XYZ file of C-alpha atoms in Angstrom:
585
model
C -54.511 179.632 75.372
C -53.288 176.254 74.174
C -54.288 176.920 70.513
C -53.022 180.466 69.930
C -49.523 178.948 71.290
C -50.072 176.110 68.710
C -51.458 178.213 66.142
C -47.792 181.089 66.940
C -46.133 178.884 66.745
C -46.995 177.148 62.786
C -46.812 180.691 62.415
C -42.829 181.230 63.570
C -41.536 177.433 61.850
C -43.222 178.587 58.520
C -41.855 182.099 57.890
C -38.728 180.816 58.740
C -39.093 178.227 56.300
C -40.144 181.321 53.500
C -37.640 183.662 54.488
C -34.801 183.080 57.274
C -32.371 186.258 57.079
C -36.308 188.995 56.943
C -37.219 187.291 60.553
C -33.341 187.000 61.746
C -33.218 190.106 61.002
C -36.087 191.423 61.730
C -36.831 190.068 65.080
C -32.985 191.379 65.876
C -33.749 194.934 65.217
C -36.841 194.299 67.159
C -35.412 193.517 69.965
C -32.970 196.080 70.107
C -35.748 198.318 69.785
C -37.172 197.228 73.117
C -33.782 198.682 75.514
C -34.203 202.088 73.771
C -37.208 203.516 76.567
C -35.358 200.987 79.209
C -31.805 203.615 77.427
C -33.873 207.123 77.193
C -35.154 206.474 81.400
C -31.409 205.922 82.317
C -29.657 208.447 79.978
C -32.694 211.309 81.885
C -31.940 210.111 84.844
C -28.420 211.418 85.075
C -29.011 214.617 83.205
C -31.116 215.004 85.678
C -28.289 214.392 88.036
C -26.194 216.325 86.817
C -27.901 219.189 86.275
C -26.892 220.213 89.821
C -26.326 224.378 88.470
C -22.931 224.196 88.467
C -22.549 221.675 85.707
C -20.868 222.888 82.220
C -21.284 221.894 78.654
C -18.527 218.607 79.214
C -19.947 217.246 82.058
C -23.857 217.306 80.945
C -22.950 216.719 77.311
C -22.244 211.751 77.282
C -26.135 211.563 79.490
C -27.593 214.556 76.380
C -26.278 213.336 73.540
C -27.463 209.236 74.450
C -30.344 211.041 74.549
C -30.479 212.702 71.362
C -29.425 209.686 69.718
C -32.297 207.613 71.065
C -34.461 210.098 69.529
C -32.718 211.496 66.530
C -31.456 206.937 65.567
C -35.426 205.940 66.229
C -37.626 206.625 64.052
C -35.070 205.267 60.579
C -33.962 202.324 63.138
C -38.063 201.461 63.163
C -38.639 201.570 59.777
C -36.146 199.175 58.891
C -37.662 197.211 61.452
C -41.261 197.651 59.949
C -40.124 197.449 56.663
C -38.194 193.589 56.840
C -41.165 192.330 59.098
C -43.527 193.381 56.279
C -41.486 191.763 53.642
C -41.293 188.193 55.869
C -44.768 188.563 56.631
C -46.208 188.926 52.795
C -43.470 185.965 51.904
C -45.492 183.778 54.937
C -49.295 184.745 53.729
C -48.010 184.032 49.534
C -46.926 180.591 51.631
C -49.854 180.093 53.376
C -52.248 180.523 51.012
C -49.902 178.401 48.273
C -50.178 175.652 50.858
C -54.506 175.682 50.956
C -54.102 175.793 47.007
C -51.900 172.576 47.177
C -54.538 171.210 50.231
C -57.316 172.047 47.766
C -55.579 170.287 44.417
C -54.777 167.076 46.993
C -58.488 166.937 47.988
C -59.797 164.013 46.084
C -62.797 164.926 44.015
C -65.249 163.074 45.863
C -64.242 165.160 48.471
C -64.365 168.217 46.268
C -68.004 168.152 45.508
C -69.482 169.133 49.153
C -70.287 172.555 49.507
C -69.492 172.288 53.069
C -65.305 171.453 51.510
C -64.921 174.635 48.818
C -66.356 177.163 51.999
C -63.892 175.418 54.281
C -60.892 175.930 51.871
C -62.671 180.279 51.055
C -62.566 180.500 54.918
C -58.878 179.275 55.259
C -57.959 181.037 52.510
C -59.409 184.426 54.345
C -57.611 183.113 57.003
C -54.185 182.797 55.708
C -53.632 186.366 54.429
C -55.291 187.419 57.629
C -53.789 185.877 60.859
C -50.647 184.919 58.964
C -50.384 189.018 57.790
C -50.898 189.579 61.736
C -49.408 186.996 63.977
C -45.838 187.228 63.200
C -46.387 191.518 63.109
C -47.682 190.899 66.982
C -45.714 188.389 67.923
C -42.635 190.670 67.604
C -44.228 193.729 68.292
C -45.684 191.637 71.178
C -42.152 190.642 72.259
C -40.548 194.271 71.447
C -43.317 195.107 74.247
C -42.750 192.653 76.859
C -38.671 192.971 76.713
C -39.187 197.068 76.348
C -41.312 196.475 80.445
C -39.246 194.793 81.724
C -36.156 196.933 81.229
C -38.050 199.706 82.258
C -39.296 198.070 84.600
C -35.772 197.790 85.511
C -34.580 200.975 85.571
C -38.244 202.701 87.100
C -37.629 199.659 90.296
C -34.109 201.409 90.862
C -36.678 204.802 92.012
C -39.185 202.570 92.930
C -39.855 198.951 93.387
C -43.519 199.904 93.589
C -44.221 200.695 90.606
C -41.688 199.272 88.970
C -44.593 196.045 90.479
C -46.962 198.786 88.988
C -46.467 198.176 85.733
C -46.153 194.700 85.121
C -49.715 194.558 86.440
C -50.322 197.189 83.498
C -50.130 194.400 81.527
C -52.484 191.599 82.508
C -56.152 193.225 81.700
C -54.895 193.560 77.898
C -53.737 190.338 78.304
C -57.178 188.413 79.848
C -58.737 190.912 77.337
C -57.067 188.977 74.183
C -58.030 185.290 75.827
C -62.065 186.590 75.861
C -61.554 188.290 72.314
C -60.252 184.951 70.912
C -64.302 183.090 70.558
C -65.501 186.329 68.852
C -62.686 185.938 66.032
C -63.334 181.909 66.483
C -66.549 183.269 65.596
C -66.516 186.074 63.029
C -64.289 183.481 60.888
C -67.248 180.882 60.907
C -69.656 183.662 59.730
C -67.317 185.322 57.094
C -66.185 182.489 54.869
C -69.625 182.282 53.064
C -69.806 185.320 52.153
C -65.761 185.983 51.783
C -66.047 182.984 48.788
C -69.384 184.434 47.121
C -67.874 187.240 47.208
C -64.549 186.004 45.208
C -67.137 184.114 43.122
C -68.763 187.339 42.368
C -65.997 189.110 41.589
C -64.162 186.473 39.530
C -67.375 185.988 36.879
C -67.098 190.272 36.976
C -63.547 190.581 36.066
C -63.387 187.275 34.216
C -63.834 187.785 30.621
C -65.874 185.225 29.211
C -68.687 185.463 31.586
C -67.729 189.342 31.757
C -68.693 189.914 28.154
C -71.882 187.138 28.630
C -72.956 189.638 31.870
C -72.289 193.486 30.152
C -74.393 191.619 26.804
C -76.787 191.384 29.041
C -77.221 194.551 30.609
C -76.736 191.995 33.835
C -73.262 193.672 35.047
C -74.355 196.303 37.176
C -77.026 193.356 38.991
C -74.001 190.796 40.106
C -71.804 193.961 41.358
C -74.215 194.788 43.456
C -74.756 191.283 44.282
C -70.950 191.429 45.321
C -71.285 195.048 46.835
C -74.443 192.784 49.216
C -71.675 190.675 50.348
C -69.379 192.834 50.808
C -71.737 195.118 53.619
C -72.274 191.477 54.994
C -69.277 190.700 56.118
C -67.822 195.089 56.602
C -70.941 194.380 59.280
C -69.503 191.304 61.344
C -65.890 193.040 61.575
C -67.774 196.596 62.516
C -69.469 193.966 65.521
C -66.388 193.031 65.482
C -64.469 196.376 65.654
C -66.840 197.488 68.109
C -66.445 194.437 70.545
C -62.781 194.926 70.135
C -62.932 199.231 70.897
C -65.193 198.455 74.081
C -62.461 195.791 75.243
C -59.520 198.829 74.481
C -61.668 201.053 76.907
C -61.910 199.305 79.264
C -57.738 197.254 79.670
C -56.804 201.798 79.024
C -59.564 202.408 81.957
C -58.059 199.370 84.071
C -54.254 200.157 82.439
C -55.091 203.960 84.044
C -55.426 202.803 87.514
C -52.642 201.203 87.615
C -49.822 203.481 86.120
C -51.213 205.592 88.573
C -50.572 203.661 91.143
C -47.011 203.583 90.533
C -46.741 207.102 89.553
C -47.767 207.933 93.422
C -45.214 205.111 94.491
C -42.530 206.538 92.463
C -43.144 210.844 93.885
C -43.594 208.872 97.336
C -39.800 206.982 97.090
C -38.373 209.329 95.463
C -39.265 212.672 97.946
C -40.728 214.014 94.725
C -37.012 215.308 94.405
C -35.652 215.669 90.320
C -34.960 211.971 89.753
C -38.116 211.683 89.719
C -38.429 213.495 86.262
C -37.201 209.976 84.966
C -38.605 207.882 86.606
C -41.937 209.393 85.862
C -40.567 209.561 82.186
C -40.410 205.335 82.488
C -43.929 205.300 83.857
C -45.144 206.808 80.850
C -43.262 205.055 78.476
C -43.823 201.862 80.621
C -46.695 202.650 79.881
C -46.899 202.934 76.365
C -44.994 199.937 75.764
C -46.923 197.800 78.730
C -49.849 198.911 75.970
C -48.449 197.725 73.076
C -47.642 194.329 74.580
C -51.143 194.360 75.626
C -52.432 195.089 72.278
C -50.543 192.591 70.831
C -50.429 189.552 72.984
C -54.146 189.805 72.806
C -53.578 189.937 68.961
C -52.333 186.646 69.375
C -54.554 185.204 71.868
C -57.919 186.266 69.879
C -56.102 185.247 65.953
C -53.119 182.438 66.699
C -56.573 180.581 67.540
C -57.506 180.583 63.848
C -53.939 179.569 62.703
C -54.086 176.936 64.356
C -57.684 176.077 62.670
C -54.977 176.472 59.630
C -52.681 174.516 60.264
C -54.523 171.211 61.199
C -56.713 171.721 58.090
C -53.445 171.578 56.037
C -52.311 168.352 57.799
C -55.657 167.310 57.914
C -55.453 165.913 53.798
C -55.848 162.548 54.088
C -54.704 161.221 50.843
C -56.548 158.607 48.582
C -55.562 154.663 50.629
C -53.839 153.694 46.669
C -53.239 150.572 46.961
C -49.998 151.612 44.887
C -50.312 149.328 41.944
C -50.448 151.051 38.112
C -53.861 151.280 37.028
C -54.612 148.285 34.184
C -54.717 149.866 30.928
C -57.334 147.345 29.800
C -60.783 146.880 31.462
C -62.813 144.190 30.331
C -65.825 144.274 32.212
C -68.261 147.044 34.230
C -71.304 146.758 36.830
C -73.389 148.424 38.410
C -75.598 146.223 40.896
C -78.696 148.868 42.392
C -77.459 151.570 42.460
C -79.006 153.913 45.226
C -78.371 157.490 45.946
C -80.858 159.814 48.389
C -79.129 163.447 48.438
C -78.543 164.820 51.909
C -82.377 167.334 52.692
C -83.977 164.950 50.193
C -86.707 162.331 50.516
C -86.548 160.531 48.447
C -83.668 159.020 46.454
C -82.079 160.720 43.378
C -81.371 157.325 41.583
C -83.072 153.796 42.935
C -82.096 149.629 42.521
C -79.949 151.216 38.458
C -78.225 148.458 36.955
C -75.716 148.493 33.799
C -73.521 146.997 32.105
C -70.915 147.093 29.894
C -67.629 145.249 28.236
C -64.849 146.355 26.302
C -65.773 147.645 22.879
C -68.641 148.523 23.894
C -70.534 152.100 23.797
C -73.743 152.655 26.177
C -75.829 155.228 26.429
C -78.029 156.810 29.241
C -80.622 159.038 28.435
C -83.473 160.484 29.701
C -85.005 164.100 30.147
C -83.852 166.759 32.619
C -83.818 165.315 36.271
C -84.158 161.158 35.424
C -81.032 160.274 37.274
C -78.440 160.558 35.007
C -76.352 162.690 35.848
C -76.470 161.239 39.224
C -75.685 157.540 37.788
C -72.357 158.737 36.252
C -70.894 159.915 39.922
C -71.477 157.092 41.072
C -70.350 155.450 38.620
C -67.231 157.316 38.973
C -66.501 157.299 42.873
C -68.399 160.751 43.903
C -71.010 159.414 45.249
C -71.367 157.337 48.650
C -73.716 155.551 47.977
C -76.824 154.131 49.686
C -76.971 150.735 48.540
C -75.625 149.160 45.451
C -72.057 148.219 43.962
C -69.581 149.484 41.660
C -66.944 146.835 39.857
C -64.223 147.229 37.107
C -63.348 143.604 35.991
C -64.772 142.728 39.927
C -62.718 145.472 41.673
C -64.227 148.084 43.277
C -63.377 151.688 44.536
C -62.606 150.876 47.627
C -60.152 147.869 46.549
C -57.793 150.745 44.981
C -58.425 154.120 46.571
C -60.052 157.435 44.477
C -56.679 158.191 43.070
C -57.079 154.974 41.669
C -59.894 153.953 40.933
C -60.566 157.554 38.699
C -57.882 156.587 37.054
C -59.295 153.655 34.528
C -61.854 156.487 33.367
C -61.030 159.773 31.262
C -64.076 162.078 31.424
C -65.663 164.385 29.490
C -69.048 166.740 31.695
C -71.092 168.306 30.331
C -69.910 172.204 32.399
C -66.089 171.329 31.255
C -63.813 174.586 32.439
C -62.378 176.131 29.578
C -58.347 176.518 30.412
C -56.724 179.174 29.032
C -53.300 177.552 28.586
C -50.701 176.366 26.435
C -52.843 173.723 23.809
C -50.661 171.383 24.768
C -50.649 172.016 28.380
C -54.513 171.345 28.184
C -53.711 168.610 26.301
C -51.306 167.188 28.894
C -53.748 168.309 32.204
C -55.519 164.570 31.795
C -51.759 162.489 31.697
C -49.738 163.328 34.737
C -46.668 162.232 34.676
C -46.101 160.459 31.697
C -44.707 161.659 28.325
C -47.104 162.085 25.458
C -45.496 162.363 21.897
C -46.287 164.543 19.749
C -47.501 162.575 17.479
C -50.679 161.297 19.796
C -51.378 164.366 20.377
C -51.711 165.159 17.410
C -54.352 162.019 17.084
C -56.078 163.458 19.597
C -56.564 166.305 18.045
C -57.903 164.417 14.542
C -60.369 162.700 17.209
C -62.074 165.442 17.957
C -61.604 166.722 13.932
C -59.477 170.332 15.773
C -55.953 169.047 14.272
C -56.513 171.025 11.098
C -57.410 174.075 12.949
C -54.524 173.944 15.422
C -51.935 173.256 12.227
C -53.337 176.383 10.911
C -51.667 178.178 13.977
C -48.671 180.355 14.125
C -47.420 178.446 17.128
C -49.742 175.116 16.783
C -49.799 172.584 19.842
C -47.830 175.547 22.319
C -50.689 178.436 21.027
C -51.146 180.164 23.978
C -55.322 180.627 24.284
C -57.886 182.604 25.873
C -58.088 186.847 24.979
C -57.691 187.456 28.143
C -53.236 186.140 27.880
C -52.802 187.789 24.443
C -53.625 184.113 23.270
C -56.051 182.364 20.903
C -60.140 183.060 20.769
C -62.234 179.371 20.892
C -65.786 179.162 20.235
C -68.104 176.931 22.106
C -67.259 174.143 20.332
C -63.910 174.161 19.718
C -63.658 174.367 23.552
C -65.860 171.510 23.855
C -63.475 169.612 20.927
C -59.996 170.064 22.973
C -62.167 168.479 26.105
C -62.393 165.491 23.655
C -59.676 165.393 22.351
C -57.542 165.236 26.415
C -59.786 162.174 27.347
C -57.826 160.817 23.736
C -54.753 161.670 25.500
C -55.219 160.303 28.677
C -55.895 156.683 27.062
C -58.435 155.530 30.362
C -59.673 151.948 29.621
C -62.733 153.695 29.768
C -65.106 156.760 29.256
C -67.656 158.681 30.184
C -68.878 161.289 27.570
C -71.364 163.775 29.119
C -72.956 165.452 26.003
C -69.122 165.911 24.162
C -70.247 167.325 21.389
C -73.280 168.764 22.178
C -72.254 172.907 20.955
C -70.829 170.737 18.100
C -72.040 171.296 14.860
C -73.976 168.250 13.894
C -72.033 167.489 10.353
C -68.472 166.952 12.801
C -70.609 165.777 15.863
C -71.253 162.920 13.101
C -67.587 162.832 12.274
C -66.392 162.829 15.838
C -68.882 159.721 16.628
C -68.080 158.550 13.762
C -64.559 158.122 14.736
C -65.387 157.549 18.664
C -67.094 154.788 17.873
C -64.720 153.069 14.886
C -61.867 152.754 17.262
C -63.785 151.612 20.481
C -62.583 148.474 20.811
C -59.557 149.061 23.416
C -62.158 150.578 25.033
C -65.594 150.688 27.014
C -67.688 154.151 25.932
C -70.104 155.060 28.394
C -72.390 158.039 27.279
C -74.509 160.767 27.277
C -76.744 162.975 24.307
C -80.346 164.178 24.227
C -79.947 163.990 20.104
C -81.997 160.889 19.380
C -79.682 160.529 15.889
C -76.711 160.118 17.804
C -77.812 156.456 19.589
C -78.295 154.718 16.418
C -75.083 152.983 16.448
C -74.795 152.258 20.465
C -74.896 148.729 21.784
C -77.529 149.170 24.167
C -79.389 152.104 25.185
C -80.271 152.489 29.506
C -83.488 154.841 29.680
C -84.465 156.084 32.674
C -86.563 158.543 34.170
C -86.838 159.399 37.756
C -84.422 157.401 38.696
C -85.317 153.951 37.090
C -84.347 152.894 34.172
C -87.094 151.443 32.520
C -86.185 150.390 29.235
C -82.751 149.154 27.905
C -82.459 147.535 24.617
C -80.485 149.423 21.863
C -81.846 151.874 19.457
C -84.311 149.973 17.195
C -85.627 148.363 19.597
C -86.338 150.755 22.115
C -88.471 152.376 19.165
C -90.150 149.826 17.998
C -91.750 149.184 21.643
C -93.511 152.807 21.422
C -92.226 153.212 24.757
C -91.028 155.529 27.400
C -87.250 156.837 24.843
C -89.795 156.710 21.778
C -92.155 159.616 23.243
C -89.057 161.728 24.594
C -88.154 161.034 21.146
C -90.597 161.851 19.163
C -90.265 165.642 18.589
C -86.352 164.962 17.077
C -86.995 161.523 15.227
C -89.815 163.072 13.470
C -87.105 166.027 11.996
C -84.717 163.791 11.686
C -87.038 161.558 9.274
C -86.123 158.414 11.588
C -89.030 157.328 13.516
C -90.143 154.323 12.614
C -87.443 152.986 11.206
């Protein structure tokens, strides 16, 4: 009960902040409607009393006109109330969805890397849209039902107090059923969260231009659609099971309520001596039964969905900003040191990396190489503070991630991951994504594009830096290599003292790759650069190469030294070295 009340209070406060005028208008009109049934009972009683055989039209006109007005105007007024309430519900649904998005945006990268975090975000997004729409409407309609019931009970009690009491008691079964259904709704959201997330992902694949075209080319679109339909079937099955529980509950509540209504009718007829005025009382009891049913259903929904809204409130309040020191991130790092890094993923028996140690100084370019699954990505994630490592330390000029907090730590890095995202914004906004809150001159943007080998292309666009990207928004289409160059330029605009480039030029042609790497090496004096590459010839000018296999650093040294040893590095790249005529050089 307490959780339901907390959830309802949260939705009411949030909807009031979004649309106070609509809320006030909706509540006012709805509460006025709550007195209509009681007013109808009163008018009907007056009309019956005056129909004594001697009355003329003037005698019965006032109550008759009141009955007509209540019946005739009730529908239009209720439509106004419903419209106002629906507008307010849509407003709070949009606001809460935005709150969930901002909660996701302020979640630390290390938390977002956990599958349970993204599953919870997807679950709360669904709750934000469904619970918010039902709770406010349920509260207003439930309040209308309660007030309407109270007013009718007062009117019926003028004929029979026992009948009024039994009418009130008819509300209890629905409240009890709603309380019991709260647990069922909680289990539903826990079970429906993952399928909802999967459906959203599959739907995005089918409608996003890049993935949709690829799936159509592969002829795989129908199978993905079938997968999405299967997930919807899972959600439907869960919802059907829930609906059947609610249906059984409604039938049981209806049966018990019917007993109370029959008792109220019997008490009314007995107490009125079966006189004509009992007609008004019977009308009141039947209206009261309807009001009780409406109040019971909506209050039951509040009890069942309110706890989910309370969960949403707690989820939104649980954002824990990184405990940053408040100090600005340094613009220069002289020494990076990784010592004895060991990490085991949940569910794995053996570590993904064991005792990895890496070192670099400002002006150096180092590389991590190894076959797929060697531990390169895990080592990088540990370096960036995106993993809770089992053992080992990572420091920049003697400062560890825990000394400054996640946000300040990540400000020290400019990162280009292999699976980079293609942001279909303008070129300018793309470049500035890594420099939020900092004023960046156009000259700096052009310099970054020059480094990435994309400046000439952008200058050729009619809108230059303000050109929109992405054909689905009417913008310019880019090749995979151009998207990767843009991502590299974004790293340059960020201008962090440590660059982490995971296959930064994998989608670029060989000639362009050589030119880009040449510019990176020439400009390396201001930063520490960490490369991950599967192309042997790109490692020739690297100061130090760390060779990983099975999560362990097997070798380290310069390109020529590692080749001369004839060890794991030479074996790993033997085929490529022969192709490029580098073997034995």
